[in-house]
């Protein structure tokens, strides 16, 4: 079993777990036709990613250039090393809140260090094969925090959408809205026209020309209008001095222990959100293509990509659902498309860097407003609200905690509520039924007529458990099994329909066994599988405390023989 990894009860080879999809695609045979498909898809995604990466960087409190740096370095590494054929990595709108908070609290150096540490943690998590479990996030939680992030993103763009003049913009939503309202008199109608025009252009092109790069066209037109007409609005040039035309030289962030401890909470938040976001994106790509991604390989790639991004002064990298979906729709053949998307972005930056200074911030705010609207899964919210109070509660709690408290706290609390809801529902599916044994044993119980069933043996009682016997159901099942009376000589507990037993369930059976022994009642456990019997034995449930039999009929036959033996001796 060398190089074999246990997973879900079976063994998966190291190759099937950690070898990048790029290697798989190349082994299948890669020719000019596949390269052409990947080149077209990579160019399409790069055109979408260029304005979006700059908009996300600005909204997150970074420089415009850090967005393309992140998309180029991180995107290339994600595609080259990842476990998904079609994943596109880069900066994501979901990180805007966390990145902005980290910059405000720890500065830009702190953000880069947190990104670096997050990459290391994510890669280790992948090597430990934790990606299999990160995917177990309840659907209402993902919908809730994604929608909450969308609200925060839109709120963060209100100032630029309306061209408001505000010296210091509060981070908290409840403080931000009153502060913006106070400076409503500083509204710039030129900025409003540009932002509304950008939004309208994107939506119109999406409806009439869905294959055209709507975001790039809208931003390009806004930049041209600003430069030609000379509109009095803030631009990348006036606010940031433009963007460089090349990548910076790589360098390690400060790795002092005190600084690492200081930014570790942010790094853990980046790791949690990045893992969830990237694996969700890979699942979406699987659903669109019928392929299967390698979750742990994908986590390792995301970790390496974050380390690489930090070395080039970029920030958090993750799989991006919208750009990945665009990659699939554009006809990508494999990971080369994502690698070429990064190459095209680098070429765009080298060639068009001087023109980027004319891009108005109001136009980029319009792009993010569209992104925020698209992030809110309206149909999913409607379905979850109709699904019941449990799903609606998890959705609402996650949504409001994301907006008013903290993203990590929202995910943890939402996951905990979703888990409690699942445990409660699972516990209700576990049942126990009481039966009486028959006096004669010439036929199986299920074959007997109604008249024969009335001739039950009062000395034997049978309990049949159906469902998972775990901590959520142990209390209710235990209360039923606890009714052992002295008049019974034997108690049979049938496990034939119990697929799983945890330590709490085994401990409950152990208490039942000791009570039966104290009352002089013989306890039989039937239908136990190998795993269940091993768990029971671990808790001391073996002879002479209990007796095991393959079936209820076998236990009854042995019991009847033991009952006859004393009378025959007498």
Coordinates of C-alpha atoms in Angstrom, one line a residue:
X1 CA 0.0 0.0 0.0
X2 CA 2.9 2.3 -0.5
X3 CA 2.0 5.8 -1.8
X4 CA -1.7 5.0 -1.2
X5 CA -3.8 7.4 0.8
X6 CA -7.0 6.4 2.6
X7 CA -10.0 8.5 1.6
X8 CA -13.6 7.8 2.3
X9 CA -13.0 4.2 3.1
X10 CA -10.9 3.5 0.0
X11 CA -7.4 4.1 -1.1
X12 CA -6.4 6.8 -3.5
X13 CA -2.9 6.9 -5.1
X14 CA -0.5 9.8 -4.5
X15 CA -0.8 10.6 -8.2
X16 CA -4.6 10.9 -8.0
X17 CA -4.2 13.2 -5.0
X18 CA -1.4 15.6 -5.7
X19 CA -0.3 15.5 -9.3
X20 CA -1.4 18.8 -11.0
X21 CA -4.0 18.6 -13.7
X22 CA -1.5 20.3 -16.1
X23 CA 0.5 17.0 -16.0
X24 CA -2.6 15.0 -16.6
X25 CA -3.6 17.1 -19.6
X26 CA -0.1 16.9 -21.1
X27 CA 0.0 13.2 -20.7
X28 CA -3.3 12.9 -22.6
X29 CA -1.7 14.6 -25.6
X30 CA -1.6 18.3 -26.2
X31 CA -1.6 19.7 -29.8
X32 CA -2.1 22.9 -31.7
X33 CA -5.9 22.7 -31.6
X34 CA -5.9 22.5 -27.8
X35 CA -3.3 25.4 -27.6
X36 CA -5.6 27.5 -29.8
X37 CA -8.6 26.9 -27.6
X38 CA -6.6 27.7 -24.5
X39 CA -5.1 30.9 -26.1
X40 CA -8.6 32.2 -27.0
X41 CA -9.9 31.4 -23.5
X42 CA -6.9 32.9 -21.8
X43 CA -7.2 36.1 -23.7
X44 CA -10.9 36.4 -23.0
X45 CA -10.3 35.9 -19.2
X46 CA -7.4 38.4 -19.2
X47 CA -9.6 41.1 -20.8
X48 CA -12.1 40.5 -18.0
X49 CA -9.5 40.3 -15.2
X50 CA -7.6 43.5 -16.1
X51 CA -10.1 46.1 -14.9
X52 CA -11.5 43.8 -12.2
X53 CA -8.1 43.2 -10.6
X54 CA -7.4 46.9 -10.4
X55 CA -10.8 47.7 -9.0
X56 CA -10.5 45.0 -6.3
X57 CA -7.1 46.3 -5.3
X58 CA -8.2 49.9 -5.0
X59 CA -11.3 48.9 -3.0
X60 CA -9.2 46.8 -0.7
X61 CA -6.9 49.7 0.2
X62 CA -4.0 48.5 -2.0
X63 CA -2.4 50.2 -5.0
X64 CA -4.0 49.6 -8.5
X65 CA -0.8 47.7 -9.6
X66 CA -1.1 45.2 -6.8
X67 CA -4.2 43.8 -8.4
X68 CA -2.5 42.8 -11.7
X69 CA 0.6 41.6 -9.7
X70 CA -1.7 39.2 -7.8
X71 CA -3.5 38.0 -10.9
X72 CA -0.3 37.5 -12.9
X73 CA 1.8 35.7 -10.4
X74 CA -1.0 34.0 -8.4
X75 CA -3.0 33.1 -11.5
X76 CA -0.1 31.5 -13.3
X77 CA 0.9 29.3 -10.3
X78 CA -2.7 28.3 -9.6
X79 CA -3.2 27.0 -13.1
X80 CA 0.3 25.4 -13.4
X81 CA 0.1 23.5 -10.0
X82 CA -3.6 23.2 -9.4
X83 CA -5.9 20.2 -9.2
X84 CA -8.6 21.8 -11.4
X85 CA -8.4 21.9 -15.2
X86 CA -10.2 25.2 -15.5
X87 CA -9.5 27.2 -12.3
X88 CA -8.6 30.8 -12.7
X89 CA -6.8 32.3 -9.7
X90 CA -6.4 36.0 -8.8
X91 CA -7.8 38.7 -6.5
X92 CA -11.4 38.2 -5.5
X93 CA -14.1 40.5 -4.3
X94 CA -14.7 38.3 -1.3
X95 CA -11.3 39.4 0.1
X96 CA -11.9 43.1 -0.1
X97 CA -13.2 43.4 3.5
X98 CA -10.5 41.3 5.0
X99 CA -7.7 42.9 3.0
X100 CA -8.9 46.4 3.8
X101 CA -9.1 45.6 7.5
X102 CA -5.6 44.1 7.5
X103 CA -4.1 47.1 5.7
X104 CA -5.8 49.5 8.2
X105 CA -4.5 47.5 11.2
X106 CA -1.1 46.2 10.1
X107 CA -0.1 48.3 7.1
X108 CA 0.9 47.1 3.6
X109 CA 3.8 45.1 5.0
X110 CA 1.5 43.3 7.4
X111 CA -0.9 42.5 4.5
X112 CA 2.0 40.9 2.4
X113 CA 3.2 38.9 5.4
X114 CA -0.3 37.7 6.2
X115 CA -0.7 36.6 2.6
X116 CA 2.7 34.8 2.7
X117 CA 1.7 33.0 6.0
X118 CA -1.7 32.1 4.6
X119 CA 0.0 30.5 1.6
X120 CA 2.2 28.4 3.8
X121 CA -0.8 27.3 6.0
X122 CA -2.9 26.5 3.0
X123 CA -0.2 24.4 1.4
X124 CA 0.3 22.5 4.6
X125 CA -3.5 22.0 4.9
X126 CA -3.5 20.5 1.4
X127 CA -0.6 18.2 2.2
X128 CA -2.5 17.0 5.3
X129 CA -5.4 16.3 3.0
X130 CA -7.8 18.7 4.8
X131 CA -9.3 19.9 1.5
X132 CA -11.7 17.0 1.7
X133 CA -13.2 18.5 4.8
X134 CA -13.1 22.2 3.9
X135 CA -15.8 21.5 1.3
X136 CA -18.3 20.5 4.1
X137 CA -19.5 24.0 4.5
X138 CA -23.4 24.2 4.6
X139 CA -24.9 25.8 1.6
X140 CA -26.8 28.5 3.6
X141 CA -23.5 29.6 5.1
X142 CA -21.8 30.1 1.7
X143 CA -24.8 32.0 0.4
X144 CA -25.1 34.1 3.5
X145 CA -21.4 35.2 3.7
X146 CA -21.2 35.8 0.0
X147 CA -24.3 38.0 0.0
X148 CA -23.0 39.8 3.1
X149 CA -19.7 40.5 1.4
X150 CA -21.5 41.8 -1.6
X151 CA -23.3 44.4 0.6
X152 CA -20.0 45.5 2.2
X153 CA -18.4 45.8 -1.3
X154 CA -21.2 48.0 -2.5
X155 CA -21.1 50.1 0.6
X156 CA -17.3 50.6 0.2
X157 CA -17.9 52.0 -3.3
X158 CA -20.6 54.6 -2.4
X159 CA -18.0 57.3 -2.0
X160 CA -16.5 56.7 -5.5
X161 CA -19.9 56.1 -7.1
X162 CA -21.0 59.6 -6.1
X163 CA -17.6 61.3 -6.1
X164 CA -18.0 62.3 -2.5
X165 CA -15.2 64.1 -0.6
X166 CA -14.4 62.4 2.6
X167 CA -11.1 62.6 4.4
X168 CA -11.4 59.5 6.5
X169 CA -14.0 56.9 5.6
X170 CA -15.0 54.6 8.6
X171 CA -14.7 50.9 8.0
X172 CA -17.8 49.8 10.0
X173 CA -21.0 49.9 8.0
X174 CA -23.0 51.6 10.7
X175 CA -20.4 54.3 11.0
X176 CA -19.7 54.6 7.3
X177 CA -23.3 55.4 6.1
X178 CA -23.8 58.4 8.5
X179 CA -20.4 59.7 7.6
X180 CA -21.2 59.5 3.9
X181 CA -24.5 61.1 4.4
X182 CA -22.9 64.1 6.1
X183 CA -20.8 64.9 3.0
X184 CA -23.7 64.4 0.6
X185 CA -23.3 68.1 -0.5
X186 CA -19.9 67.2 -2.1
X187 CA -21.5 64.9 -4.7
X188 CA -19.8 65.1 -8.1
X189 CA -22.3 64.8 -11.0
X190 CA -19.5 63.9 -13.4
X191 CA -18.6 60.9 -11.2
X192 CA -22.3 59.8 -11.0
X193 CA -22.6 60.0 -14.8
X194 CA -19.4 57.9 -15.2
X195 CA -20.4 55.3 -12.7
X196 CA -24.0 55.0 -14.0
X197 CA -22.7 55.0 -17.5
X198 CA -20.3 52.2 -16.7
X199 CA -23.0 50.1 -15.0
X200 CA -25.4 50.7 -17.9
X201 CA -22.8 49.8 -20.5
X202 CA -21.8 46.6 -18.8
X203 CA -25.5 45.5 -18.4
X204 CA -26.4 46.4 -21.9
X205 CA -23.4 44.6 -23.5
X206 CA -24.1 41.6 -21.3
X207 CA -27.6 41.4 -22.7
X208 CA -27.0 42.3 -26.4
X209 CA -23.3 41.2 -26.9
X210 CA -22.7 38.6 -24.2
X211 CA -19.4 37.5 -25.8
X212 CA -17.9 40.9 -25.8
X213 CA -15.6 42.1 -22.9
X214 CA -18.2 44.4 -21.4
X215 CA -16.2 45.5 -18.4
X216 CA -13.1 46.4 -20.4
X217 CA -15.2 48.3 -23.0
X218 CA -17.1 50.2 -20.4
X219 CA -14.0 51.2 -18.4
X220 CA -12.1 52.0 -21.7
X221 CA -15.0 54.3 -22.8
X222 CA -15.1 56.0 -19.4
X223 CA -11.3 56.6 -19.5
X224 CA -11.5 58.0 -23.0
X225 CA -14.3 60.3 -22.1
X226 CA -12.3 61.5 -19.0
X227 CA -9.2 62.1 -21.0
X228 CA -10.8 63.8 -24.0
X229 CA -13.4 66.0 -22.2
X230 CA -11.2 66.6 -19.1
X231 CA -13.9 65.6 -16.6
X232 CA -13.1 66.8 -13.0
X233 CA -13.0 63.3 -11.4
X234 CA -10.4 61.3 -9.6
X235 CA -8.5 58.8 -11.7
X236 CA -5.8 56.2 -11.2
X237 CA -3.3 58.8 -12.4
X238 CA -4.4 61.6 -10.0
X239 CA -4.8 59.3 -7.0
X240 CA -2.0 56.8 -7.4
X241 CA 0.3 58.2 -10.2
X242 CA -0.5 55.4 -12.6
X243 CA 0.7 51.8 -12.6
X244 CA 4.2 50.4 -13.3
X245 CA 4.8 48.7 -16.7
X246 CA 6.7 45.6 -15.2
X247 CA 6.6 43.3 -12.2
X248 CA 8.7 44.2 -9.1
X249 CA 11.7 42.2 -8.0
X250 CA 10.7 39.4 -5.6
X251 CA 11.5 39.8 -2.0
X252 CA 10.7 38.1 1.3
X253 CA 8.4 39.9 3.8
X254 CA 9.7 40.6 7.3
X255 CA 9.6 37.3 9.1
X256 CA 10.2 38.3 12.8
X257 CA 8.4 36.3 15.3
X258 CA 6.6 39.3 16.9
X259 CA 5.3 40.4 13.5
X260 CA 4.2 36.8 12.6
X261 CA 2.2 36.6 15.8
X262 CA 0.7 40.0 15.2
X263 CA -0.7 39.2 11.7
X264 CA -1.5 35.5 12.3
X265 CA -5.2 36.1 12.9
X266 CA -5.5 37.8 9.5
X267 CA -3.5 35.0 7.9
X268 CA -5.9 32.4 9.3
X269 CA -8.8 34.4 8.0
X270 CA -7.3 34.5 4.6
X271 CA -6.7 30.8 4.7
X272 CA -10.2 29.9 5.7
X273 CA -11.9 32.2 3.1
X274 CA -9.4 31.4 0.4
X275 CA -9.8 27.6 0.9
X276 CA -13.6 27.8 0.8
X277 CA -13.7 30.2 -2.2
X278 CA -11.2 28.3 -4.3
X279 CA -12.8 24.9 -3.7
X280 CA -16.3 26.3 -4.4
X281 CA -15.0 27.7 -7.6
X282 CA -13.5 24.3 -8.5
X283 CA -16.8 22.6 -7.8
X284 CA -18.6 25.1 -10.1
X285 CA -16.1 24.3 -12.8
X286 CA -16.7 20.5 -12.3
X287 CA -20.5 21.1 -12.6
X288 CA -20.0 23.0 -15.9
X289 CA -17.7 20.4 -17.4
X290 CA -18.4 17.1 -15.9
X291 CA -14.7 16.9 -14.7
X292 CA -13.5 16.2 -11.1
X293 CA -10.9 18.4 -9.4
X294 CA -8.4 17.2 -6.8
X295 CA -9.2 19.3 -3.8
X296 CA -6.0 18.7 -1.8
X297 CA -3.8 19.4 -4.9
X298 CA -5.8 22.6 -5.4
X299 CA -5.1 23.7 -1.8
X300 CA -1.4 23.1 -2.2
X301 CA -1.4 25.2 -5.5
X302 CA -3.4 28.0 -3.8
X303 CA -0.9 28.0 -1.0
X304 CA 2.1 28.2 -3.4
X305 CA 0.3 30.9 -5.3
X306 CA -0.2 33.0 -2.2
X307 CA 3.4 32.7 -1.3
X308 CA 4.4 33.7 -4.8
X309 CA 2.0 36.6 -4.8
X310 CA 3.4 37.9 -1.5
X311 CA 7.0 37.7 -2.9
X312 CA 5.9 40.1 -5.7
X313 CA 4.1 42.5 -3.3
X314 CA 0.7 41.1 -4.3
X315 CA -2.1 40.1 -1.9
X316 CA -4.5 37.2 -1.4
X317 CA -5.0 34.8 -4.3
X318 CA -8.0 32.4 -4.6
X319 CA -10.0 30.6 -7.3
X320 CA -12.5 33.1 -8.8
X321 CA -15.9 31.7 -9.7
X322 CA -16.8 34.3 -12.3
X323 CA -13.5 34.2 -14.2
X324 CA -13.4 30.4 -14.0
X325 CA -16.9 30.2 -15.5
X326 CA -15.8 32.6 -18.2
X327 CA -12.8 30.4 -18.9
X328 CA -15.0 27.4 -19.3
X329 CA -17.5 29.2 -21.6
X330 CA -14.7 30.5 -23.7
X331 CA -13.8 26.9 -24.6
X332 CA -10.7 26.3 -22.5
X333 CA -9.1 22.9 -22.9
X334 CA -7.0 22.8 -19.7
X335 CA -4.7 24.7 -17.3
X336 CA -2.7 26.2 -20.1
X337 CA -5.6 28.7 -20.6
X338 CA -5.1 30.0 -17.0
X339 CA -1.4 30.3 -17.5
X340 CA -1.8 32.2 -20.7
X341 CA -4.3 34.5 -19.0
X342 CA -1.5 35.5 -16.7
X343 CA 0.9 36.0 -19.6
X344 CA -1.7 38.2 -21.4
X345 CA -2.2 40.3 -18.3
X346 CA 1.5 40.9 -18.1
X347 CA 1.6 42.0 -21.7
X348 CA -1.4 44.3 -21.1
X349 CA 0.4 45.9 -18.2
X350 CA 3.6 46.4 -20.2
X351 CA 1.9 47.9 -23.2
X352 CA -1.0 49.8 -21.7
X353 CA 0.4 51.0 -18.3
X354 CA 0.6 54.7 -19.4
X355 CA -3.1 54.6 -20.4
X356 CA -4.3 53.2 -17.1
X357 CA -3.7 56.6 -15.5
X358 CA -6.8 57.9 -17.3
X359 CA -9.2 55.3 -15.8
X360 CA -11.6 57.1 -13.5
X361 CA -12.2 55.6 -10.0
X362 CA -16.0 56.1 -10.5
X363 CA -15.9 53.8 -13.4
X364 CA -14.1 51.1 -11.4
X365 CA -16.6 51.6 -8.7
X366 CA -19.3 50.9 -11.2
X367 CA -17.5 47.6 -12.1
X368 CA -17.5 46.6 -8.5
X369 CA -21.2 47.6 -8.1
X370 CA -22.0 45.1 -10.8
X371 CA -19.8 42.5 -9.2
X372 CA -21.5 43.0 -5.9
X373 CA -24.9 42.6 -7.5
X374 CA -23.9 39.4 -9.2
X375 CA -22.4 38.0 -5.9
X376 CA -25.9 38.1 -4.3
X377 CA -27.5 34.7 -5.2
X378 CA -31.1 36.0 -5.4
X379 CA -32.6 32.7 -6.5
X380 CA -30.7 30.7 -3.9
X381 CA -31.8 33.1 -1.1
X382 CA -35.4 32.7 -2.2
X383 CA -35.1 28.9 -2.2
X384 CA -33.5 28.8 1.3
X385 CA -36.1 31.1 2.8
X386 CA -38.8 28.7 1.5
X387 CA -36.9 25.6 2.7
X388 CA -37.7 26.1 6.3
X389 CA -36.8 28.1 9.4
X390 CA -33.6 26.2 10.0
X391 CA -32.0 27.1 6.6
X392 CA -33.4 30.6 6.9
X393 CA -31.9 31.1 10.3
X394 CA -28.5 29.9 9.3
X395 CA -28.6 32.2 6.2
X396 CA -29.7 35.2 8.2
X397 CA -27.2 34.8 11.0
X398 CA -24.3 34.3 8.6
X399 CA -25.5 37.3 6.5
X400 CA -25.8 39.8 9.3
X401 CA -22.7 38.7 11.2
X402 CA -20.7 39.2 8.0
X403 CA -22.1 42.7 7.6
X404 CA -22.0 43.9 11.2
X405 CA -19.3 41.7 12.9
X406 CA -16.6 39.7 11.2
X407 CA -16.4 37.4 8.3
X408 CA -14.5 34.6 10.1
X409 CA -17.0 34.8 13.0
X410 CA -19.9 34.6 10.6
X411 CA -18.5 31.5 8.9
X412 CA -17.7 29.8 12.3
X413 CA -21.1 30.6 13.8
X414 CA -23.0 29.7 10.6
X415 CA -21.2 26.4 10.4
X416 CA -22.0 25.7 14.0
X417 CA -25.7 26.5 13.5
X418 CA -25.8 24.4 10.4
X419 CA -24.1 21.5 12.2
X420 CA -26.6 21.7 15.1
X421 CA -29.5 21.8 12.6
X422 CA -28.1 18.7 10.8
X423 CA -27.6 16.8 14.1
X424 CA -31.1 17.6 15.2
X425 CA -32.5 16.3 11.9
X426 CA -30.3 13.2 11.9
X427 CA -31.4 12.4 15.5
X428 CA -35.0 12.4 14.4
X429 CA -34.3 9.8 11.8
X430 CA -33.0 7.3 14.3
X431 CA -35.8 5.2 15.8
X432 CA -36.2 2.2 18.1
X433 CA -39.1 -0.3 17.9
X434 CA -40.0 -2.8 20.6
X435 CA -41.0 -6.4 19.7
X436 CA -41.8 -9.5 21.7
X437 CA -40.2 -12.9 21.0
X438 CA -42.4 -15.9 20.1
X439 CA -42.6 -19.0 22.2
X440 CA -41.8 -21.5 19.4
X441 CA -38.7 -21.2 17.3
X442 CA -39.4 -23.3 14.2
X443 CA -39.7 -20.3 11.9
X444 CA -38.3 -16.8 11.6
X445 CA -40.3 -14.0 13.3
X446 CA -41.2 -12.3 10.0
X447 CA -42.9 -15.4 8.7
X448 CA -45.4 -15.8 11.4
X449 CA -49.2 -15.3 11.2
X450 CA -51.1 -12.8 13.3
X451 CA -52.5 -15.6 15.5
X452 CA -49.0 -16.9 16.2
X453 CA -47.7 -13.4 16.9
X454 CA -50.1 -13.2 19.9
X455 CA -48.3 -16.1 21.5
X456 CA -45.3 -14.0 22.6
X457 CA -42.7 -15.0 25.1
X458 CA -42.9 -12.6 28.1
X459 CA -39.3 -13.5 29.1
X460 CA -37.7 -11.9 26.0
X461 CA -38.0 -8.4 24.7
X462 CA -36.5 -7.3 21.4
X463 CA -35.4 -3.7 20.5
X464 CA -34.7 -3.0 16.8
X465 CA -32.8 0.3 16.2
X466 CA -33.0 2.0 12.8
X467 CA -30.6 4.8 11.8
X468 CA -27.3 6.2 13.0
X469 CA -26.7 5.7 16.7
X470 CA -24.7 8.8 17.5
X471 CA -24.5 11.4 20.2
X472 CA -27.5 13.4 18.8
X473 CA -29.8 10.3 19.1
X474 CA -28.2 8.5 22.0
X475 CA -30.3 10.3 24.7
X476 CA -33.7 9.6 23.1
X477 CA -32.8 6.0 22.2
X478 CA -31.3 5.5 25.6
X479 CA -34.5 6.6 27.4
X480 CA -36.4 3.9 25.5
X481 CA -33.9 1.1 26.1
X482 CA -33.7 2.0 29.7
X483 CA -37.0 0.4 30.6
X484 CA -35.6 -3.0 31.7
X485 CA -37.8 -4.9 34.0
X486 CA -36.9 -7.7 36.3
X487 CA -39.6 -10.0 34.8
X488 CA -37.6 -10.2 31.5
X489 CA -34.9 -12.8 31.3
X490 CA -33.4 -11.7 28.0
X491 CA -33.0 -8.4 26.1
X492 CA -32.1 -8.4 22.5
X493 CA -30.9 -5.2 20.8
X494 CA -30.8 -5.6 17.0
X495 CA -28.2 -3.4 15.1
X496 CA -29.0 -4.8 11.6
X497 CA -30.2 -1.3 10.5
X498 CA -27.6 0.8 12.3
X499 CA -25.0 1.9 9.7
X500 CA -22.8 3.8 12.2
X501 CA -22.2 3.9 16.0
X502 CA -20.1 6.5 17.7
X503 CA -18.6 6.5 21.2
X504 CA -21.6 8.2 22.8
X505 CA -23.9 5.5 21.4
X506 CA -21.5 2.8 22.6
X507 CA -21.3 4.3 26.0
X508 CA -25.1 4.3 26.2
X509 CA -25.2 0.6 25.3
X510 CA -22.5 0.0 28.0
X511 CA -24.7 1.6 30.6
X512 CA -27.6 -0.5 29.4
X513 CA -25.5 -3.7 29.7
X514 CA -24.5 -3.0 33.3
X515 CA -28.1 -2.3 34.3
X516 CA -29.2 -5.5 32.6
X517 CA -26.4 -7.5 34.4
X518 CA -27.5 -5.9 37.7
X519 CA -31.1 -7.0 37.1
X520 CA -30.1 -10.5 36.1
X521 CA -31.2 -9.9 32.5
X522 CA -29.2 -11.5 29.6
X523 CA -28.3 -8.9 27.0
X524 CA -27.8 -9.9 23.3
X525 CA -26.5 -7.7 20.6
X526 CA -27.4 -8.9 17.1
X527 CA -26.6 -7.8 13.5
X528 CA -23.5 -5.8 14.5
X529 CA -21.0 -5.2 11.6
X530 CA -17.3 -5.3 12.0
X531 CA -16.8 -1.6 12.7
X532 CA -19.7 -1.5 15.2
X533 CA -18.5 -4.6 17.0
X534 CA -15.0 -3.1 17.3
X535 CA -16.4 0.1 18.8
X536 CA -18.5 -1.9 21.3
X537 CA -15.5 -4.0 22.2
X538 CA -13.5 -0.9 22.9
X539 CA -16.1 0.1 25.5
X540 CA -16.0 -3.4 27.1
X541 CA -19.1 -4.8 25.5
X542 CA -18.0 -8.4 25.2
X543 CA -18.7 -11.7 26.9
X544 CA -19.7 -12.2 29.7
X545 CA -21.2 -8.8 29.9
X546 CA -23.1 -9.2 26.6
X547 CA -23.6 -11.9 24.1
X548 CA -23.3 -11.5 20.3
X549 CA -25.3 -13.2 17.6
X550 CA -25.6 -12.8 13.8
X551 CA -29.4 -12.4 13.9
X552 CA -32.3 -12.2 16.3
X553 CA -33.4 -15.7 15.4
X554 CA -29.9 -17.0 16.2
X555 CA -30.0 -15.2 19.6
X556 CA -33.5 -16.6 20.3
X557 CA -32.4 -20.2 19.4
X558 CA -29.4 -20.0 21.8
X559 CA -31.5 -18.5 24.5
X560 CA -34.2 -21.2 24.2
X561 CA -31.5 -23.9 24.3
X562 CA -30.1 -22.4 27.5
X563 CA -33.6 -22.2 28.9
X564 CA -34.2 -25.9 28.2
X565 CA -30.9 -27.1 29.6
X566 CA -31.7 -26.5 33.3
X567 CA -35.1 -28.2 33.1
X568 CA -33.6 -31.3 31.3
X569 CA -30.9 -31.6 34.0
X570 CA -33.6 -31.4 36.7

